[in-house]
Amino acid sequence: MFLINCPFCGERDQSEFSSGGEAHIVRPKQPTELSDDEWAEYLFMRKNIKGIQFERWNHVHGCRKWFNVVRDTSNDKILSVYKMGEKPPVNYK
Amino acid sequence: MKNKYSVFSLIKNALSQHENWQQAWGNPEPKKEYEAIIVGGGGHGLATAYYLAKKHNLKNIAVLEKGWIGGGNTGRNTTIIRSNYLWDASAGLYDHALKLWENLSQELNYNVMFSQRGVMNLAHNLQDVRDLKRRTHANRLNGIDAVWLNTEEVKKFCPIINTSPDIRYPVLGGTLQRRAGTARHDAVAWGYARGASEMGVDIIQNCEVKGIKRNGDRVEGLETTKGFIKTNKIGVVAAGHSSVIANMAGLKLPLESKPLQALVSEPVKPIIDTVVMSNAVHAYVSQSDKGELVIGAGTDSYVSYTQRGSHNIVEETLKAILELYPIFSRMKMLRQWGGIVDICPDASPIISKTNIKGLYFNCGWGTGGFKATPGSGDLFAHTIANDEPHKLNAAFNLNRFVSGDLVDEHGAAAVAH
């Protein structure tokens, strides 16, 4: 349980948000060209990191906008929040 | 067994003030090399080592545990055991486990307190009714006992349930598996540890795996906090931390690790003599032998390794519990905790070889791994010993996420997620 600083609404309780999982998974540009392995990688395989993770959240009970979060999954501390389309902060690996 | 537990050993030790009981398992330092190493000393890992030693005659094996045995999800679950899954592959897997449960106390000479008190799954809307009836028929075709109960029969089986038609989620019926029930979770880990240790398995606690040494496409050993250990067979049974171990071998798994919570109340006199689960409202409840209500909640929606879980999840669960069981309204909750569960996209486990030779994974049990402990250990031991899956776990391979041959129990079975 934690607070998330929505870039549009400010700090709100996590229960107002919906987690969209790992961020920066790019949808294949040529889906018809993909092998089964590549589809599996895109659809199912996840880094599932213990530590600093880049992820997507949706303020589903608020402005309903999507944005990105950098969070340490080992202690749930949020390190950074940035909008969709923005470059991820470089000071986290 | 060298130190067989019996009524006579109990009397004998009572006469010496219980001061002469022998240690149930050893506490060895790791050797330089093992035939096989199991990473993770929970129920599944210890069961794997036990069956490797017992059925496949591998004696030079070790179980590495970063904390203490049974201190992870084995000691954190709500101890529910059942096998009423929808798909044939799942039914085969979970009923294999249930059959082993039925004889486990005798097998291990250790009382795991397996109690076949029945598990009832409630239906709260028309779709639930259809799904659960379908599952009942599927179970019967697979030789798994299942009955459909209408609302009156639910009330008769568990009188404290509120079956009033004007509640938010009225009880429209339910399914019952009478062979299902509960067991004492710590005893399962301890019983397997004792059995394995007696056959020569080294159980090494406080030993965390830090790296996997590879030579091309095969494994050569493990870097641990107690030094390098050589082996060419590694079975990983690390539950929520499976992805962390996989990452050490340069492997990615289709898993997300999330906190799952449970809580217990103050102990009270016997009030509920079965297990009642409800998918739609995300609440399940049973009563421990100590008298505590054991209540399970849902998972958090986000990846986390914190073993805590969010308060709003508990709140939702308790709201549902109170509506279904108004008699509990003045109960006080004593403890709440979380465990990290590794969830597959199809909510079925992975018991599989990998494309790295000598590296095997048993993971993805998600919210319901405890029930499968003996079966999972047995089948994983078979897979490691023969380098081939048993026919009961062949469908649960890692490659199904590439081939698309998923075992989709998400929403298909009586799975509470």
Short mmCIF file of C-alpha atoms in Angstrom, two decimals:
data_model
loop_
_atom_site.label_atom_id
_atom_site.label_comp_id
_atom_site.label_asym_id
_atom_site.label_seq_id
_atom_site.Cartn_x
_atom_site.Cartn_y
_atom_site.Cartn_z
CA MET A 1 0.00 0.00 0.00
CA PHE A 2 1.43 3.33 -1.04
CA LEU A 3 0.68 6.73 -2.50
CA ILE A 4 1.16 7.46 -6.19
CA ASN A 5 1.82 10.96 -7.46
CA CYS A 6 -0.41 11.09 -10.55
CA PRO A 7 1.17 13.60 -12.99
CA PHE A 8 -2.32 15.02 -13.66
CA CYS A 9 -4.07 14.90 -10.25
CA GLY A 10 -1.30 14.82 -7.63
CA GLU A 11 -0.74 12.37 -4.81
CA ARG A 12 -3.51 9.79 -4.33
CA ASP A 13 -3.94 6.40 -2.66
CA GLN A 14 -2.74 3.41 -4.67
CA SER A 15 -6.22 1.85 -4.52
CA GLU A 16 -7.40 4.56 -6.97
CA PHE A 17 -5.00 3.20 -9.58
CA SER A 18 -4.79 0.12 -11.73
CA SER A 19 -1.45 -1.49 -12.48
CA GLY A 20 -0.62 -2.00 -16.14
CA GLY A 21 2.51 -4.06 -15.54
CA GLU A 22 5.92 -3.70 -17.14
CA ALA A 23 6.43 -0.55 -19.22
CA HIS A 24 8.20 0.00 -22.53
CA ILE A 25 7.16 -3.29 -24.12
CA VAL A 26 6.81 -2.18 -27.71
CA ARG A 27 4.03 -3.66 -29.80
CA PRO A 28 5.58 -5.43 -32.80
CA LYS A 29 5.62 -3.24 -35.89
CA GLN A 30 5.11 -6.19 -38.24
CA PRO A 31 2.93 -8.70 -36.34
CA THR A 32 2.59 -10.96 -39.38
CA GLU A 33 6.37 -11.38 -39.57
CA LEU A 34 6.74 -12.62 -35.99
CA SER A 35 7.84 -16.13 -35.07
CA ASP A 36 6.10 -18.06 -32.26
CA ASP A 37 9.09 -17.37 -30.01
CA GLU A 38 8.84 -13.64 -30.63
CA TRP A 39 5.11 -13.66 -29.93
CA ALA A 40 5.69 -15.55 -26.66
CA GLU A 41 8.33 -12.99 -25.70
CA TYR A 42 5.99 -10.08 -26.44
CA LEU A 43 2.83 -11.56 -24.90
CA PHE A 44 4.00 -13.55 -21.91
CA MET A 45 7.64 -13.17 -20.88
CA ARG A 46 8.21 -10.55 -18.20
CA LYS A 47 11.28 -9.26 -16.39
CA ASN A 48 9.37 -9.43 -13.06
CA ILE A 49 12.20 -7.55 -11.41
CA LYS A 50 12.97 -7.54 -7.71
CA GLY A 51 14.34 -4.03 -7.47
CA ILE A 52 13.86 -1.03 -9.71
CA GLN A 53 11.09 -1.61 -12.21
CA PHE A 54 9.64 0.62 -14.93
CA GLU A 55 5.88 0.15 -15.06
CA ARG A 56 2.60 1.60 -16.29
CA TRP A 57 -0.27 2.72 -14.11
CA ASN A 58 -3.76 4.01 -14.90
CA HIS A 59 -5.55 6.45 -12.59
CA VAL A 60 -8.71 4.44 -13.11
CA HIS A 61 -10.75 6.05 -10.31
CA GLY A 62 -9.49 9.54 -11.13
CA CYS A 63 -8.46 11.17 -14.40
CA ARG A 64 -8.30 7.73 -16.12
CA LYS A 65 -5.02 8.65 -17.79
CA TRP A 66 -2.07 6.29 -18.24
CA PHE A 67 1.45 7.20 -17.11
CA ASN A 68 4.75 5.58 -16.16
CA VAL A 69 6.24 4.95 -12.73
CA VAL A 70 9.70 3.87 -11.57
CA ARG A 71 9.22 1.78 -8.42
CA ASP A 72 11.48 -0.39 -6.30
CA THR A 73 9.48 -3.63 -6.03
CA SER A 74 11.51 -4.79 -3.04
CA ASN A 75 10.13 -2.00 -0.82
CA ASP A 76 7.38 -0.36 -2.93
CA LYS A 77 9.14 3.03 -2.89
CA ILE A 78 8.29 5.16 -5.92
CA LEU A 79 11.37 6.83 -7.35
CA SER A 80 9.97 8.69 -10.31
CA VAL A 81 6.77 9.37 -12.25
CA TYR A 82 6.69 10.43 -15.91
CA LYS A 83 4.08 10.82 -18.62
CA MET A 84 3.44 8.47 -21.52
CA GLY A 85 5.70 9.21 -24.45
CA GLU A 86 8.34 10.84 -22.25
CA LYS A 87 11.82 9.35 -22.11
CA PRO A 88 12.39 7.23 -18.98
CA PRO A 89 14.73 8.84 -16.43
CA VAL A 90 18.31 7.79 -17.12
CA ASN A 91 19.56 7.73 -13.53
CA TYR A 92 17.86 4.38 -12.87
CA LYS A 93 19.03 1.22 -14.54
CA MET B 1 13.25 -45.11 10.03
CA LYS B 2 15.84 -44.68 12.72
CA ASN B 3 13.66 -42.66 15.04
CA LYS B 4 10.17 -43.81 14.23
CA TYR B 5 7.49 -41.72 15.89
CA SER B 6 4.83 -43.83 17.63
CA VAL B 7 2.76 -43.92 20.77
CA PHE B 8 5.63 -45.83 22.40
CA SER B 9 8.24 -43.19 21.53
CA LEU B 10 5.84 -40.58 22.89
CA ILE B 11 5.49 -42.43 26.22
CA LYS B 12 9.22 -43.09 26.42
CA ASN B 13 10.06 -39.44 25.85
CA ALA B 14 7.36 -38.27 28.22
CA LEU B 15 9.13 -40.21 30.97
CA SER B 16 12.32 -38.25 30.30
CA GLN B 17 10.51 -34.88 30.27
CA HIS B 18 10.73 -34.71 26.44
CA GLU B 19 14.38 -33.73 26.72
CA ASN B 20 15.79 -36.55 24.60
CA TRP B 21 13.95 -36.15 21.30
CA GLN B 22 16.45 -36.32 18.49
CA GLN B 23 16.80 -33.54 15.94
CA ALA B 24 14.38 -34.23 13.10
CA TRP B 25 16.80 -33.17 10.36
CA GLY B 26 20.48 -32.36 10.14
CA ASN B 27 22.20 -29.02 9.77
CA PRO B 28 25.18 -29.80 7.51
CA GLU B 29 27.64 -27.52 5.76
CA PRO B 30 27.48 -27.82 1.96
CA LYS B 31 29.73 -30.36 0.24
CA LYS B 32 31.83 -29.36 -2.79
CA GLU B 33 29.63 -31.22 -5.24
CA TYR B 34 26.18 -32.78 -5.50
CA GLU B 35 24.40 -34.92 -8.09
CA ALA B 36 21.46 -32.52 -7.92
CA ILE B 37 20.63 -29.34 -6.01
CA ILE B 38 17.15 -28.10 -5.21
CA VAL B 39 16.93 -24.34 -4.80
CA GLY B 40 14.20 -23.50 -2.29
CA GLY B 41 13.40 -25.30 0.96
CA GLY B 42 9.66 -24.92 0.99
CA GLY B 43 7.18 -27.77 0.85
CA HIS B 44 7.58 -28.33 -2.90
CA GLY B 45 11.40 -28.23 -2.77
CA LEU B 46 11.67 -30.58 0.20
CA ALA B 47 9.11 -32.94 -1.36
CA THR B 48 11.17 -32.93 -4.58
CA ALA B 49 14.31 -33.90 -2.66
CA TYR B 50 12.38 -36.55 -0.73
CA TYR B 51 11.05 -38.24 -3.88
CA LEU B 52 14.40 -37.91 -5.69
CA ALA B 53 16.02 -39.85 -2.86
CA LYS B 54 13.17 -42.28 -2.32
CA LYS B 55 11.97 -43.15 -5.83
CA HIS B 56 14.94 -42.26 -8.03
CA ASN B 57 17.74 -43.33 -5.74
CA LEU B 58 19.62 -40.03 -5.91
CA LYS B 59 21.26 -39.74 -2.51
CA ASN B 60 23.92 -37.10 -3.02
CA ILE B 61 21.57 -34.14 -3.19
CA ALA B 62 21.09 -30.87 -1.34
CA VAL B 63 18.26 -28.45 -0.71
CA LEU B 64 19.39 -24.81 -0.43
CA GLU B 65 17.15 -22.42 1.49
CA LYS B 66 17.96 -18.73 1.88
CA GLY B 67 15.94 -18.42 5.10
CA TRP B 68 14.61 -21.30 7.14
CA ILE B 69 12.68 -24.26 5.73
CA GLY B 70 8.96 -23.69 5.37
CA GLY B 71 9.38 -19.98 6.17
CA GLY B 72 8.11 -18.74 2.82
CA ASN B 73 4.77 -19.49 1.23
CA THR B 74 4.61 -22.94 2.85
CA GLY B 75 4.04 -21.23 6.19
CA ARG B 76 1.92 -18.42 4.77
CA ASN B 77 -0.91 -20.11 2.90
CA THR B 78 -4.42 -20.93 4.09
CA THR B 79 -3.74 -24.71 3.86
CA ILE B 80 -6.60 -25.53 1.49
CA ILE B 81 -6.32 -28.79 -0.45
CA ARG B 82 -8.66 -29.74 -3.30
CA SER B 83 -8.48 -31.13 -6.83
CA ASN B 84 -11.69 -29.92 -8.49
CA TYR B 85 -10.06 -28.25 -11.49
CA LEU B 86 -11.77 -27.93 -14.85
CA TRP B 87 -9.25 -29.10 -17.44
CA ASP B 88 -8.07 -32.69 -17.78
CA ALA B 89 -4.39 -31.79 -17.34
CA SER B 90 -5.07 -29.90 -14.11
CA ALA B 91 -7.43 -32.56 -12.79
CA GLY B 92 -4.72 -35.18 -13.35
CA LEU B 93 -2.07 -33.08 -11.63
CA TYR B 94 -4.05 -31.97 -8.59
CA ASP B 95 -5.80 -35.28 -8.02
CA HIS B 96 -2.44 -37.06 -8.11
CA ALA B 97 -1.44 -34.74 -5.27
CA LEU B 98 -4.69 -35.31 -3.38
CA LYS B 99 -4.19 -39.08 -3.54
CA LEU B 100 -0.70 -38.65 -2.07
CA TRP B 101 -2.11 -36.40 0.67
CA GLU B 102 -4.50 -39.16 1.70
CA ASN B 103 -1.59 -41.35 2.76
CA LEU B 104 1.03 -38.73 3.56
CA SER B 105 1.07 -38.97 7.37
CA GLN B 106 1.75 -42.72 7.11
CA GLU B 107 4.27 -42.26 4.30
CA LEU B 108 6.28 -39.71 6.28
CA ASN B 109 5.59 -41.12 9.78
CA TYR B 110 4.73 -37.52 10.59
CA ASN B 111 1.27 -36.21 11.37
CA VAL B 112 0.46 -33.63 8.71
CA MET B 113 -3.06 -33.36 10.15
CA PHE B 114 -4.71 -33.85 6.77
CA SER B 115 -8.39 -33.32 7.38
CA GLN B 116 -10.88 -34.14 4.61
CA ARG B 117 -13.50 -31.72 5.85
CA GLY B 118 -14.70 -30.80 2.37
CA VAL B 119 -14.30 -27.65 0.31
CA MET B 120 -17.40 -25.79 -0.86
CA ASN B 121 -17.29 -23.19 -3.64
CA LEU B 122 -20.16 -20.72 -3.75
CA ALA B 123 -21.99 -19.36 -6.78
CA HIS B 124 -23.38 -15.83 -6.57
CA ASN B 125 -24.75 -15.17 -10.04
CA LEU B 126 -26.12 -17.06 -13.02
CA GLN B 127 -22.74 -17.28 -14.72
CA ASP B 128 -21.16 -18.72 -11.55
CA VAL B 129 -23.93 -21.33 -11.46
CA ARG B 130 -23.29 -22.35 -15.07
CA ASP B 131 -19.50 -22.41 -14.64
CA LEU B 132 -19.59 -24.39 -11.42
CA LYS B 133 -22.11 -26.91 -12.77
CA ARG B 134 -19.95 -27.38 -15.84
CA ARG B 135 -16.93 -27.92 -13.61
CA THR B 136 -18.83 -30.45 -11.50
CA HIS B 137 -19.56 -32.50 -14.63
CA ALA B 138 -15.97 -32.17 -15.86
CA ASN B 139 -14.67 -33.31 -12.46
CA ARG B 140 -16.92 -36.38 -12.46
CA LEU B 141 -15.76 -37.35 -15.94
CA ASN B 142 -12.22 -37.24 -14.58
CA GLY B 143 -13.13 -39.40 -11.58
CA ILE B 144 -12.96 -36.52 -9.11
CA ASP B 145 -15.76 -36.37 -6.56
CA ALA B 146 -17.94 -33.31 -6.95
CA VAL B 147 -21.55 -32.48 -6.20
CA TRP B 148 -23.73 -29.48 -6.92
CA LEU B 149 -25.66 -28.09 -3.94
CA ASN B 150 -28.64 -25.78 -4.22
CA THR B 151 -29.08 -22.88 -1.79
CA GLU B 152 -30.93 -24.98 0.81
CA GLU B 153 -28.28 -27.69 0.65
CA VAL B 154 -25.54 -25.07 1.07
CA LYS B 155 -27.32 -23.77 4.15
CA LYS B 156 -27.67 -27.29 5.51
CA PHE B 157 -24.00 -28.09 4.92
CA CYS B 158 -22.78 -24.84 6.49
CA PRO B 159 -25.57 -23.29 8.59
CA ILE B 160 -23.79 -20.03 9.42
CA ILE B 161 -23.85 -18.83 5.80
CA ASN B 162 -26.29 -16.02 5.12
CA THR B 163 -28.46 -17.37 2.29
CA SER B 164 -30.92 -14.49 2.32
CA PRO B 165 -31.84 -13.59 -1.29
CA ASP B 166 -31.58 -9.85 -0.65
CA ILE B 167 -27.84 -9.58 0.07
CA ARG B 168 -25.52 -7.96 -2.46
CA TYR B 169 -24.12 -11.28 -3.68
CA PRO B 170 -26.82 -13.87 -2.86
CA VAL B 171 -25.83 -17.54 -2.58
CA LEU B 172 -27.39 -19.33 -5.56
CA GLY B 173 -25.75 -22.66 -4.81
CA GLY B 174 -22.33 -24.20 -4.66
CA THR B 175 -20.14 -27.17 -5.39
CA LEU B 176 -18.72 -29.53 -2.82
CA GLN B 177 -15.68 -31.76 -2.99
CA ARG B 178 -15.86 -33.98 0.08
CA ARG B 179 -12.35 -35.43 -0.30
CA ALA B 180 -10.88 -31.93 -0.16
CA GLY B 181 -9.86 -30.25 3.07
CA THR B 182 -6.89 -28.83 4.94
CA ALA B 183 -3.54 -29.90 6.41
CA ARG B 184 -1.03 -28.47 8.85
CA HIS B 185 1.34 -26.59 6.53
CA ASP B 186 4.45 -26.48 8.75
CA ALA B 187 4.20 -30.20 9.40
CA VAL B 188 4.34 -30.86 5.67
CA ALA B 189 7.69 -29.06 5.35
CA TRP B 190 9.02 -30.64 8.54
CA GLY B 191 7.82 -34.12 7.62
CA TYR B 192 9.43 -34.00 4.17
CA ALA B 193 12.62 -32.47 5.64
CA ARG B 194 12.87 -35.25 8.21
CA GLY B 195 12.20 -37.95 5.62
CA ALA B 196 14.69 -36.49 3.13
CA SER B 197 17.36 -35.87 5.76
CA GLU B 198 17.08 -39.48 6.93
CA MET B 199 17.83 -40.67 3.38
CA GLY B 200 20.98 -38.54 3.29
CA VAL B 201 19.72 -35.32 1.69
CA ASP B 202 21.62 -32.23 2.93
CA ILE B 203 19.21 -29.50 3.97
CA ILE B 204 21.22 -26.29 4.04
CA GLN B 205 19.45 -23.29 5.56
CA ASN B 206 20.57 -19.66 5.50
CA CYS B 207 22.23 -20.29 2.16
CA GLU B 208 21.16 -17.94 -0.61
CA VAL B 209 21.87 -18.59 -4.26
CA LYS B 210 23.74 -15.66 -5.83
CA GLY B 211 24.48 -16.95 -9.28
CA ILE B 212 24.23 -19.87 -11.68
CA LYS B 213 27.42 -20.96 -13.41
CA ARG B 214 26.90 -21.98 -17.00
CA ASN B 215 29.16 -23.62 -19.49
CA GLY B 216 27.58 -22.97 -22.86
CA ASP B 217 24.13 -24.54 -22.82
CA ARG B 218 24.53 -26.48 -19.57
CA VAL B 219 24.78 -25.67 -15.87
CA GLU B 220 27.90 -26.33 -13.84
CA GLY B 221 27.06 -25.16 -10.36
CA LEU B 222 25.76 -22.48 -8.06
CA GLU B 223 27.35 -19.45 -6.44
CA THR B 224 25.92 -19.20 -2.94
CA THR B 225 26.49 -17.25 0.25
CA LYS B 226 28.29 -20.40 1.46
CA GLY B 227 30.58 -20.57 -1.55
CA PHE B 228 30.52 -22.28 -4.93
CA ILE B 229 28.79 -25.69 -5.14
CA LYS B 230 29.30 -27.89 -8.17
CA THR B 231 26.38 -29.78 -9.73
CA ASN B 232 25.02 -30.51 -13.16
CA LYS B 233 21.36 -30.69 -12.16
CA ILE B 234 19.57 -27.73 -10.61
CA GLY B 235 15.88 -27.82 -9.73
CA VAL B 236 14.54 -24.37 -8.91
CA VAL B 237 11.48 -24.25 -6.66
CA ALA B 238 11.69 -20.66 -5.51
CA ALA B 239 8.03 -19.56 -5.78
CA GLY B 240 7.84 -15.74 -5.81
CA HIS B 241 11.58 -15.46 -6.47
CA SER B 242 11.64 -17.80 -9.50
CA SER B 243 12.19 -14.91 -11.92
CA VAL B 244 15.12 -13.68 -9.82
CA ILE B 245 16.84 -17.09 -10.07
CA ALA B 246 15.92 -17.43 -13.77
CA ASN B 247 17.55 -14.07 -14.41
CA MET B 248 20.84 -15.46 -13.02
CA ALA B 249 20.81 -18.02 -15.82
CA GLY B 250 19.84 -15.42 -18.42
CA LEU B 251 16.33 -16.81 -18.68
CA LYS B 252 13.02 -14.95 -18.71
CA LEU B 253 9.85 -16.58 -17.37
CA PRO B 254 6.18 -15.77 -18.03
CA LEU B 255 5.64 -14.85 -14.38
CA GLU B 256 4.54 -11.89 -12.30
CA SER B 257 5.17 -11.94 -8.54
CA LYS B 258 2.48 -10.38 -6.41
CA PRO B 259 1.62 -10.24 -2.71
CA LEU B 260 -1.21 -12.52 -1.59
CA GLN B 261 -2.63 -11.96 1.86
CA ALA B 262 -4.22 -14.02 4.59
CA LEU B 263 -5.31 -13.30 8.12
CA VAL B 264 -6.45 -15.16 11.23
CA SER B 265 -8.87 -14.21 13.96
CA GLU B 266 -8.73 -14.76 17.68
CA PRO B 267 -9.47 -18.43 18.49
CA VAL B 268 -13.09 -19.36 19.14
CA LYS B 269 -15.06 -22.58 19.70
CA PRO B 270 -15.77 -24.75 16.64
CA ILE B 271 -18.16 -22.86 14.36
CA ILE B 272 -17.27 -23.85 10.80
CA ASP B 273 -16.29 -27.48 10.11
CA THR B 274 -15.51 -27.14 6.42
CA VAL B 275 -13.75 -24.80 3.98
CA VAL B 276 -15.92 -22.30 2.11
CA MET B 277 -14.54 -20.40 -0.86
CA SER B 278 -16.15 -17.71 -2.90
CA ASN B 279 -14.59 -16.52 -6.12
CA ALA B 280 -16.93 -13.70 -6.92
CA VAL B 281 -16.40 -11.88 -3.63
CA HIS B 282 -12.78 -12.99 -3.15
CA ALA B 283 -13.05 -14.55 0.26
CA TYR B 284 -12.43 -17.92 1.72
CA VAL B 285 -12.64 -19.13 5.27
CA SER B 286 -11.97 -22.20 7.39
CA GLN B 287 -11.21 -22.80 11.05
CA SER B 288 -7.87 -24.04 12.32
CA ASP B 289 -7.55 -26.71 14.99
CA LYS B 290 -6.59 -23.93 17.41
CA GLY B 291 -9.95 -22.31 16.69
CA GLU B 292 -8.79 -19.34 14.65
CA LEU B 293 -10.73 -18.40 11.56
CA VAL B 294 -8.28 -18.63 8.66
CA ILE B 295 -9.26 -16.11 6.01
CA GLY B 296 -7.72 -15.75 2.59
CA ALA B 297 -7.88 -12.64 0.46
CA GLY B 298 -6.98 -11.78 -3.12
CA THR B 299 -3.69 -10.66 -4.63
CA ASP B 300 -2.55 -7.12 -5.15
CA SER B 301 -2.70 -6.02 -8.77
CA TYR B 302 0.97 -4.97 -9.00
CA VAL B 303 4.35 -6.71 -8.89
CA SER B 304 5.92 -6.53 -5.45
CA TYR B 305 8.28 -8.59 -3.31
CA THR B 306 7.38 -6.92 0.01
CA GLN B 307 5.42 -9.77 1.66
CA ARG B 308 2.91 -7.21 2.94
CA GLY B 309 -0.02 -6.53 0.66
CA SER B 310 -2.45 -3.63 0.60
CA HIS B 311 -4.99 -2.77 3.24
CA ASN B 312 -7.82 -2.21 0.76
CA ILE B 313 -7.58 -5.88 -0.33
CA VAL B 314 -8.12 -7.07 3.25
CA GLU B 315 -10.95 -4.59 3.68
CA GLU B 316 -12.77 -5.91 0.59
CA THR B 317 -12.35 -9.49 1.77
CA LEU B 318 -13.64 -8.78 5.26
CA LYS B 319 -16.64 -6.92 3.86
CA ALA B 320 -17.52 -10.04 1.88
CA ILE B 321 -16.92 -12.31 4.88
CA LEU B 322 -19.22 -10.18 7.03
CA GLU B 323 -22.00 -10.23 4.48
CA LEU B 324 -21.78 -14.00 4.08
CA TYR B 325 -21.27 -14.72 7.79
CA PRO B 326 -22.98 -12.03 9.90
CA ILE B 327 -22.15 -14.12 12.99
CA PHE B 328 -18.48 -13.07 12.64
CA SER B 329 -19.24 -9.35 12.94
CA ARG B 330 -17.64 -8.96 16.39
CA MET B 331 -14.63 -11.20 15.80
CA LYS B 332 -11.23 -9.60 16.23
CA MET B 333 -8.44 -10.31 13.78
CA LEU B 334 -5.13 -11.29 15.34
CA ARG B 335 -2.60 -11.41 12.53
CA GLN B 336 -2.31 -10.49 8.88
CA TRP B 337 0.54 -11.33 6.52
CA GLY B 338 1.48 -11.61 2.87
CA GLY B 339 3.36 -14.07 0.72
CA ILE B 340 4.79 -13.48 -2.75
CA VAL B 341 3.10 -15.66 -5.34
CA ASP B 342 4.37 -16.17 -8.88
CA ILE B 343 1.47 -16.10 -11.31
CA CYS B 344 1.46 -17.49 -14.84
CA PRO B 345 -0.70 -15.89 -17.55
CA ASP B 346 -2.87 -19.04 -17.62
CA ALA B 347 -2.90 -19.53 -13.82
CA SER B 348 -1.36 -22.98 -14.19
CA PRO B 349 2.05 -24.02 -12.91
CA ILE B 350 5.26 -24.76 -14.80
CA ILE B 351 7.03 -28.07 -13.99
CA SER B 352 9.51 -28.18 -16.79
CA LYS B 353 12.91 -28.55 -18.35
CA THR B 354 14.41 -25.41 -19.85
CA ASN B 355 16.55 -24.85 -22.90
CA ILE B 356 19.57 -24.86 -20.57
CA LYS B 357 20.69 -28.44 -19.93
CA GLY B 358 20.42 -29.47 -16.29
CA LEU B 359 18.25 -26.51 -15.29
CA TYR B 360 14.67 -27.32 -14.27
CA PHE B 361 11.92 -25.03 -13.02
CA ASN B 362 8.94 -25.76 -10.81
CA CYS B 363 7.10 -22.46 -10.47
CA GLY B 364 4.03 -20.47 -11.36
CA TRP B 365 1.83 -22.06 -8.70
CA GLY B 366 0.35 -18.65 -8.09
CA THR B 367 -2.29 -18.49 -5.42
CA GLY B 368 -2.79 -22.23 -5.00
CA GLY B 369 0.42 -24.21 -4.68
CA PHE B 370 0.09 -25.69 -1.22
CA LYS B 371 -2.55 -28.23 -2.26
CA ALA B 372 -0.19 -29.68 -4.86
CA THR B 373 2.87 -30.07 -2.60
CA PRO B 374 3.25 -33.89 -2.67
CA GLY B 375 2.28 -34.24 -6.33
CA SER B 376 4.47 -31.36 -7.41
CA GLY B 377 7.47 -32.83 -5.59
CA ASP B 378 6.85 -36.29 -7.02
CA LEU B 379 6.49 -35.10 -10.62
CA PHE B 380 9.36 -32.62 -10.43
CA ALA B 381 11.62 -35.35 -9.03
CA HIS B 382 10.62 -37.55 -11.97
CA THR B 383 11.37 -34.72 -14.43
CA ILE B 384 14.81 -34.04 -12.91
CA ALA B 385 15.81 -37.71 -12.57
CA ASN B 386 14.77 -38.74 -16.09
CA ASP B 387 15.36 -35.43 -17.86
CA GLU B 388 11.83 -35.97 -19.20
CA PRO B 389 8.46 -34.96 -17.76
CA HIS B 390 6.05 -37.50 -16.30
CA LYS B 391 2.86 -37.77 -18.37
CA LEU B 392 0.99 -35.93 -15.58
CA ASN B 393 3.16 -32.82 -15.88
CA ALA B 394 3.91 -32.96 -19.62
CA ALA B 395 1.25 -30.31 -20.31
CA PHE B 396 2.82 -27.98 -17.74
CA ASN B 397 5.95 -27.30 -19.77
CA LEU B 398 7.52 -23.93 -20.34
CA ASN B 399 7.12 -24.27 -24.09
CA ARG B 400 3.32 -23.95 -23.88
CA PHE B 401 3.71 -20.18 -23.92
CA VAL B 402 5.33 -20.49 -27.33
CA SER B 403 3.08 -23.20 -28.77
CA GLY B 404 -0.08 -21.59 -27.37
CA ASP B 405 -1.20 -24.84 -25.74
CA LEU B 406 -2.15 -23.11 -22.47
CA VAL B 407 -3.91 -24.79 -19.55
CA ASP B 408 -6.28 -21.92 -18.96
CA GLU B 409 -7.52 -22.27 -15.42
CA HIS B 410 -7.97 -18.50 -15.03
CA GLY B 411 -11.64 -18.20 -14.37
CA ALA B 412 -12.24 -21.66 -15.78
CA ALA B 413 -11.93 -23.54 -12.52
CA ALA B 414 -12.78 -22.89 -8.93
CA VAL B 415 -9.67 -20.81 -8.59
CA ALA B 416 -9.78 -17.85 -6.27
CA HIS B 417 -7.48 -15.20 -7.66
#
